[in-house]
Amino acid sequence: MKSYILKDIKKSKIIVFALWLIYASSYFMRTCYAASIASMTGEGVYDKGEIGLIGTAFFVCYGVGQLISGLIGDRVNPFAMMIFGSVAGAVSCFAMACAGNLISMIIIWAANGFFQSMLWSPILRVFSETIHKSLQKKAILNVSLSLPIGTIFAYLVSTVIVKYSNWKNVFVCGGAVLLLAVLFVILTLIYCKNDFEKVTINPAITVKNEESPKNTAGIWALGVLSGLFMIMIPSFLHGMMRDGITNWVPTMITELYGVSPSFSLFLTIVLPIFNAFGAYAAVPVYKKLGENEMKTAGVFGLIALVPLLLMLFSKSLPVYVIIVLLALTTSIMYALNYLIISLVPVHFASCSRTSSVSGILNSAAHIGCAVSSYGFGAVSQKAGWNAVIIVWIAAALLTAAASFLSAGKWTKFIKNH
């Protein structure tokens, strides 16, 4: 399989920043939907269940797209895939602002989900194969900041737009931001193009364990050997919690405390601020546990139970306390995201399967997002927000259990790769 190596440290740093920027911009753009939910439901045109279908369509297509993009991402030019997905996503965002009914919004945002799935797997492949090796781990950690920072700016801008204009202009802004990021990436690639060196990576697996399959790059063999299929369970659950909570918090705060949609959006900026430190909080625990991703994920699944159990008393707690508890929960989910989505696939770089594994785990995570986008709204509508919190508690328990159960095979796998 062909790959591209960039040995110049200075230009590697520029590439890292460009990819960080485009991923942050993609999160800015996709957060347009979450930031608009409270305003859309507030207008009374659609109810929460109907609005939730838009997010569900996005995450279903994003999840399926992640699987497809991951599997082909090891075989095509990663930069071309990213640029195409970003431009098409920006066009979809502009189209959302012009959509006249629920069906068209569902179709457009579903297409956007597929286009956005073309970003993460190629980015992780570039970080694990292309940039200077001395920058690899730091780049993977720092790219985790692109998610919360993109979300923070999306909520800040959306708060102003919703207050002084209408929610459709939020989507216009999101598309414009992503196009500017694409332009920066293209200019960066032009600047660095003479320094890329094309190499061929041997995809064959070489392992020390005599019971392991040899000389095969089959994803099924890798999945069995590494415990990847068990790891898909906490990936699914943390995705359900991470984006599900973020998407529904503005609506939850509006309904529980009677604040305006614009004020609830402003309050939820606290979430991504906390989230920015989630991945960094995982690092010392990760090192303490021997740099074992799944053992660390199990510990963070248990830690998440503390703020979630306290949230059961939401009716007697001030709004700011609930915001802090929600922020703690989502920051833990971002720690899990760093461990499972960012670090786990890198261990497969030696067999040239980083993009494939990234696609599989991201697909599982965003199927979880799809379930939460519709499910949390439907559950809250029928049984109230406390019922939703109980679902979150069960998800945290299952995340911890599945992570610890996968740790045995995963420990053996990372020792041999």
GROMACS .gro file of C-alpha atoms in nm, residues 26-333:
model
  308
   26SER     CA    1  -1.604   2.034   1.057
   27TYR     CA    2  -1.717   2.018   1.420
   28PHE     CA    3  -1.813   2.385   1.403
   29MET     CA    4  -2.027   2.304   1.099
   30ARG     CA    5  -2.192   1.989   1.236
   31THR     CA    6  -2.269   2.162   1.569
   32CYS     CA    7  -2.491   2.399   1.372
   33TYR     CA    8  -2.764   2.137   1.398
   34ALA     CA    9  -2.733   2.090   1.775
   35ALA     CA   10  -2.720   2.467   1.826
   36SER     CA   11  -3.041   2.511   1.627
   37ILE     CA   12  -3.256   2.242   1.792
   38ALA     CA   13  -3.393   2.462   2.072
   39SER     CA   14  -3.486   2.739   1.825
   40MET     CA   15  -3.650   2.497   1.581
   41THR     CA   16  -3.861   2.333   1.851
   42GLY     CA   17  -3.932   2.674   2.004
   43GLU     CA   18  -4.095   2.787   1.681
   44GLY     CA   19  -4.341   2.499   1.722
   45VAL     CA   20  -4.310   2.386   1.359
   46TYR     CA   21  -4.164   2.045   1.454
   47ASP     CA   22  -4.165   1.853   1.781
   48LYS     CA   23  -3.858   1.698   1.949
   49GLY     CA   24  -3.912   1.357   1.793
   50GLU     CA   25  -3.928   1.500   1.441
   51ILE     CA   26  -3.623   1.722   1.495
   52GLY     CA   27  -3.440   1.422   1.639
   53LEU     CA   28  -3.487   1.238   1.308
   54ILE     CA   29  -3.256   1.492   1.140
   55GLY     CA   30  -2.971   1.412   1.380
   56THR     CA   31  -3.045   1.040   1.355
   57ALA     CA   32  -3.018   1.053   0.974
   58PHE     CA   33  -2.685   1.238   1.003
   59PHE     CA   34  -2.534   0.989   1.245
   60VAL     CA   35  -2.661   0.680   1.060
   61CYS     CA   36  -2.500   0.802   0.738
   62TYR     CA   37  -2.192   0.921   0.926
   63GLY     CA   38  -2.158   0.581   1.093
   64VAL     CA   39  -2.201   0.384   0.770
   65GLY     CA   40  -1.976   0.632   0.591
   66GLN     CA   41  -1.706   0.592   0.856
   67LEU     CA   42  -1.697   0.219   0.788
   68ILE     CA   43  -1.676   0.270   0.410
   69SER     CA   44  -1.426   0.558   0.434
   70GLY     CA   45  -1.213   0.367   0.682
   71LEU     CA   46  -1.187   0.059   0.462
   72ILE     CA   47  -1.098   0.256   0.147
   73GLY     CA   48  -0.895   0.518   0.336
   74ASP     CA   49  -0.588   0.293   0.348
   75ARG     CA   50  -0.591   0.272  -0.033
   76VAL     CA   51  -0.654   0.626  -0.158
   77ASN     CA   52  -0.490   0.966  -0.115
   78PRO     CA   53  -0.600   1.081   0.234
   79PHE     CA   54  -0.575   1.452   0.150
   80ALA     CA   55  -0.799   1.419  -0.156
   81MET     CA   56  -1.059   1.233   0.050
   82MET     CA   57  -1.060   1.503   0.319
   83ILE     CA   58  -1.092   1.790   0.075
   84PHE     CA   59  -1.376   1.630  -0.119
   85GLY     CA   60  -1.570   1.543   0.199
   86SER     CA   61  -1.526   1.893   0.340
   87VAL     CA   62  -1.634   2.079   0.026
   88ALA     CA   63  -1.939   1.856  -0.020
   89GLY     CA   64  -2.024   1.898   0.349
   90ALA     CA   65  -2.009   2.277   0.321
   91VAL     CA   66  -2.246   2.268   0.023
   92SER     CA   67  -2.484   2.052   0.228
   93CYS     CA   68  -2.473   2.306   0.508
   94PHE     CA   69  -2.573   2.586   0.271
   95ALA     CA   70  -2.854   2.366   0.140
   96MET     CA   71  -2.986   2.318   0.496
   97ALA     CA   72  -3.044   2.692   0.521
   98CYS     CA   73  -3.265   2.673   0.211
   99ALA     CA   74  -3.457   2.356   0.304
  100GLY     CA   75  -3.831   2.416   0.317
  101ASN     CA   76  -3.959   2.106   0.497
  102LEU     CA   77  -3.860   1.826   0.735
  103ILE     CA   78  -3.806   1.561   0.465
  104SER     CA   79  -3.561   1.775   0.269
  105MET     CA   80  -3.375   1.863   0.591
  106ILE     CA   81  -3.341   1.494   0.681
  107ILE     CA   82  -3.208   1.407   0.332
  108ILE     CA   83  -2.961   1.697   0.321
  109TRP     CA   84  -2.824   1.642   0.671
  110ALA     CA   85  -2.799   1.267   0.607
  111ALA     CA   86  -2.586   1.340   0.298
  112ASN     CA   87  -2.375   1.574   0.506
  113GLY     CA   88  -2.315   1.293   0.755
  114PHE     CA   89  -2.173   1.074   0.477
  115PHE     CA   90  -1.947   1.355   0.352
  116GLN     CA   91  -1.820   1.433   0.701
  117SER     CA   92  -1.727   1.067   0.750
  118MET     CA   93  -1.445   1.121   0.499
  119LEU     CA   94  -1.235   1.328   0.742
  120TRP     CA   95  -1.126   1.144   1.057
  121SER     CA   96  -0.984   0.818   0.918
  122PRO     CA   97  -0.760   0.997   0.663
  123ILE     CA   98  -0.647   1.245   0.933
  124LEU     CA   99  -0.548   0.965   1.168
  125ARG     CA  100  -0.372   0.786   0.882
  126VAL     CA  101  -0.168   1.101   0.806
  127PHE     CA  102  -0.077   1.137   1.174
  128SER     CA  103   0.032   0.773   1.206
  129GLU     CA  104   0.212   0.736   0.869
  130THR     CA  105   0.301   1.074   0.715
  131ILE     CA  106   0.413   1.334   0.967
  132HIS     CA  107   0.749   1.325   1.146
  133LYS     CA  108   0.746   1.046   1.406
  134SER     CA  109   0.856   1.280   1.686
  135LEU     CA  110   0.527   1.470   1.648
  136GLN     CA  111   0.292   1.171   1.627
  137LYS     CA  112   0.169   1.123   1.985
  138LYS     CA  113   0.146   1.495   2.058
  139ALA     CA  114  -0.044   1.557   1.734
  140ILE     CA  115  -0.298   1.284   1.812
  141LEU     CA  116  -0.350   1.426   2.161
  142ASN     CA  117  -0.378   1.786   2.045
  143VAL     CA  118  -0.622   1.706   1.763
  144SER     CA  119  -0.863   1.605   2.040
  145LEU     CA  120  -0.886   1.977   2.118
  146SER     CA  121  -1.032   2.042   1.774
  147LEU     CA  122  -1.364   1.884   1.876
  148PRO     CA  123  -1.443   2.098   2.183
  149ILE     CA  124  -1.289   2.416   2.041
  150GLY     CA  125  -1.490   2.384   1.720
  151THR     CA  126  -1.799   2.323   1.931
  152ILE     CA  127  -1.727   2.620   2.161
  153PHE     CA  128  -1.702   2.862   1.869
  154ALA     CA  129  -2.011   2.712   1.708
  155TYR     CA  130  -2.217   2.772   2.023
  156LEU     CA  131  -2.078   3.125   2.071
  157VAL     CA  132  -2.153   3.225   1.713
  158SER     CA  133  -2.487   3.045   1.714
  159THR     CA  134  -2.593   3.223   2.033
  160VAL     CA  135  -2.544   3.560   1.862
  161ILE     CA  136  -2.707   3.450   1.536
  162VAL     CA  137  -3.012   3.296   1.709
  163LYS     CA  138  -3.055   3.605   1.926
  164TYR     CA  139  -3.038   3.862   1.644
  165SER     CA  140  -3.139   3.662   1.337
  166ASN     CA  141  -3.272   3.307   1.284
  167TRP     CA  142  -3.141   2.952   1.300
  168LYS     CA  143  -3.104   2.914   0.920
  169ASN     CA  144  -2.816   3.162   0.919
  170VAL     CA  145  -2.633   2.934   1.163
  171PHE     CA  146  -2.599   2.680   0.881
  172VAL     CA  147  -2.476   2.947   0.636
  173CYS     CA  148  -2.203   3.042   0.879
  174GLY     CA  149  -2.104   2.678   0.933
  175GLY     CA  150  -2.060   2.614   0.561
  176ALA     CA  151  -1.851   2.928   0.515
  177VAL     CA  152  -1.616   2.840   0.801
  178LEU     CA  153  -1.552   2.492   0.659
  179LEU     CA  154  -1.478   2.627   0.309
  180LEU     CA  155  -1.219   2.868   0.453
  181ALA     CA  156  -1.051   2.577   0.633
  182VAL     CA  157  -1.042   2.375   0.309
  183LEU     CA  158  -0.871   2.667   0.135
  184PHE     CA  159  -0.604   2.676   0.406
  185VAL     CA  160  -0.541   2.300   0.370
  186ILE     CA  161  -0.503   2.331  -0.009
  187LEU     CA  162  -0.254   2.618   0.027
  188THR     CA  163  -0.061   2.417   0.287
  189LEU     CA  164  -0.036   2.113   0.058
  190ILE     CA  165   0.089   2.333  -0.228
  191TYR     CA  166   0.356   2.472   0.007
  192CYS     CA  167   0.469   2.123   0.120
  193LYS     CA  168   0.418   1.921  -0.201
  194ASN     CA  169   0.788   1.891  -0.292
  195ASP     CA  170   0.875   1.742   0.047
  196PHE     CA  171   0.642   1.439   0.039
  197GLU     CA  172   0.815   1.105  -0.020
  198LYS     CA  173   0.607   0.814  -0.152
  199VAL     CA  174   0.675   0.478   0.013
  200THR     CA  175   0.519   0.131   0.010
  201ILE     CA  176   0.402  -0.023   0.339
  202ASN     CA  177   0.390  -0.401   0.374
  203PRO     CA  178   0.045  -0.481   0.516
  204ALA     CA  179   0.143  -0.826   0.643
  205ILE     CA  180   0.092  -0.888   1.015
  206THR     CA  181   0.392  -1.013   1.207
  207VAL     CA  182   0.326  -1.124   1.564
  208LYS     CA  183   0.514  -1.309   1.832
  209ASN     CA  184   0.224  -1.511   1.964
  210GLU     CA  185   0.233  -1.858   1.806
  211GLU     CA  186  -0.145  -1.891   1.829
  212SER     CA  187  -0.203  -1.574   1.627
  213PRO     CA  188  -0.274  -1.578   1.254
  214LYS     CA  189   0.034  -1.497   1.048
  215ASN     CA  190   0.096  -1.320   0.720
  216THR     CA  191  -0.256  -1.191   0.678
  217ALA     CA  192  -0.398  -0.842   0.680
  218GLY     CA  193  -0.757  -0.962   0.707
  219ILE     CA  194  -0.961  -0.730   0.925
  220TRP     CA  195  -1.154  -1.025   1.071
  221ALA     CA  196  -0.830  -1.190   1.189
  222LEU     CA  197  -0.716  -0.859   1.337
  223GLY     CA  198  -1.049  -0.813   1.511
  224VAL     CA  199  -1.033  -1.155   1.676
  225LEU     CA  200  -0.667  -1.121   1.768
  226SER     CA  201  -0.695  -0.774   1.923
  227GLY     CA  202  -1.039  -0.790   2.082
  228LEU     CA  203  -1.150  -0.516   1.841
  229PHE     CA  204  -1.506  -0.646   1.820
  230MET     CA  205  -1.548  -0.616   2.198
  231ILE     CA  206  -1.393  -0.268   2.186
  232MET     CA  207  -1.673  -0.166   1.948
  233ILE     CA  208  -1.918  -0.186   2.243
  234PRO     CA  209  -1.763   0.096   2.453
  235SER     CA  210  -1.706   0.284   2.126
  236PHE     CA  211  -2.081   0.265   2.052
  237LEU     CA  212  -2.179   0.361   2.408
  238HIS     CA  213  -1.940   0.653   2.451
  239GLY     CA  214  -2.052   0.792   2.114
  240MET     CA  215  -2.413   0.768   2.225
  241MET     CA  216  -2.329   0.963   2.540
  242ARG     CA  217  -2.082   1.213   2.393
  243ASP     CA  218  -2.283   1.364   2.108
  244GLY     CA  219  -2.621   1.266   2.248
  245ILE     CA  220  -2.574   1.472   2.563
  246THR     CA  221  -2.422   1.763   2.370
  247ASN     CA  222  -2.708   1.769   2.117
  248TRP     CA  223  -2.989   1.761   2.374
  249VAL     CA  224  -2.849   1.976   2.657
  250PRO     CA  225  -2.981   2.310   2.521
  251THR     CA  226  -3.332   2.161   2.496
  252MET     CA  227  -3.300   1.989   2.836
  253ILE     CA  228  -3.197   2.313   3.007
  254THR     CA  229  -3.472   2.511   2.834
  255GLU     CA  230  -3.743   2.265   2.943
  256LEU     CA  231  -3.622   2.204   3.299
  257TYR     CA  232  -3.546   2.566   3.390
  258GLY     CA  233  -3.758   2.773   3.149
  259VAL     CA  234  -3.467   2.977   3.010
  260SER     CA  235  -3.463   3.112   2.655
  261PRO     CA  236  -3.307   2.902   2.377
  262SER     CA  237  -3.027   3.157   2.326
  263PHE     CA  238  -2.945   3.156   2.699
  264SER     CA  239  -2.943   2.774   2.713
  265LEU     CA  240  -2.701   2.774   2.419
  266PHE     CA  241  -2.475   3.016   2.605
  267LEU     CA  242  -2.482   2.799   2.918
  268THR     CA  243  -2.386   2.488   2.725
  269ILE     CA  244  -2.064   2.653   2.610
  270VAL     CA  245  -1.937   2.531   2.949
  271LEU     CA  246  -1.956   2.172   2.820
  272PRO     CA  247  -1.698   2.200   2.541
  273ILE     CA  248  -1.472   2.411   2.766
  274PHE     CA  249  -1.460   2.116   3.006
  275ASN     CA  250  -1.437   1.875   2.713
  276ALA     CA  251  -1.117   2.045   2.596
  277PHE     CA  252  -0.942   1.900   2.900
  278GLY     CA  253  -1.098   1.552   2.880
  279ALA     CA  254  -0.826   1.395   2.666
  280TYR     CA  255  -0.551   1.559   2.870
  281ALA     CA  256  -0.705   1.430   3.194
  282ALA     CA  257  -0.683   1.078   3.053
  283VAL     CA  258  -0.306   1.098   2.995
  284PRO     CA  259  -0.180   1.056   3.356
  285VAL     CA  260  -0.425   0.771   3.423
  286TYR     CA  261  -0.328   0.614   3.090
  287LYS     CA  262   0.042   0.624   3.181
  288LYS     CA  263  -0.026   0.494   3.533
  289LEU     CA  264  -0.204   0.189   3.384
  290GLY     CA  265   0.087   0.103   3.156
  291GLU     CA  266  -0.047   0.289   2.850
  292ASN     CA  267  -0.327   0.036   2.813
  293GLU     CA  268  -0.621   0.202   2.639
  294MET     CA  269  -0.891  -0.042   2.746
  295LYS     CA  270  -0.800  -0.062   3.114
  296THR     CA  271  -0.801   0.317   3.122
  297ALA     CA  272  -1.136   0.330   2.940
  298GLY     CA  273  -1.285   0.096   3.203
  299VAL     CA  274  -1.171   0.327   3.483
  300PHE     CA  275  -1.322   0.634   3.315
  301GLY     CA  276  -1.649   0.449   3.260
  302LEU     CA  277  -1.673   0.402   3.638
  303ILE     CA  278  -1.575   0.764   3.708
  304ALA     CA  279  -1.863   0.883   3.486
  305LEU     CA  280  -2.112   0.729   3.731
  306VAL     CA  281  -2.041   0.999   3.992
  307PRO     CA  282  -2.181   1.306   3.806
  308LEU     CA  283  -2.454   1.095   3.644
  309LEU     CA  284  -2.592   0.969   3.975
  310LEU     CA  285  -2.591   1.324   4.113
  311MET     CA  286  -2.795   1.436   3.812
  312LEU     CA  287  -3.088   1.225   3.927
  313PHE     CA  288  -3.157   1.512   4.169
  314SER     CA  289  -3.181   1.762   3.883
  315LYS     CA  290  -3.518   1.900   3.995
  316SER     CA  291  -3.370   2.022   4.323
  317LEU     CA  292  -3.037   2.144   4.185
  318PRO     CA  293  -2.963   2.491   4.040
  319VAL     CA  294  -2.913   2.514   3.665
  320TYR     CA  295  -2.542   2.595   3.702
  321VAL     CA  296  -2.481   2.279   3.906
  322ILE     CA  297  -2.651   2.067   3.640
  323ILE     CA  298  -2.438   2.232   3.372
  324VAL     CA  299  -2.120   2.145   3.565
  325LEU     CA  300  -2.232   1.782   3.613
  326LEU     CA  301  -2.315   1.753   3.243
  327ALA     CA  302  -1.979   1.908   3.158
  328LEU     CA  303  -1.795   1.657   3.377
  329THR     CA  304  -1.981   1.372   3.209
  330THR     CA  305  -1.908   1.486   2.855
  331SER     CA  306  -1.541   1.555   2.938
  332ILE     CA  307  -1.514   1.192   3.050
  333MET     CA  308  -1.670   1.088   2.719
   0.00000   0.00000   0.00000
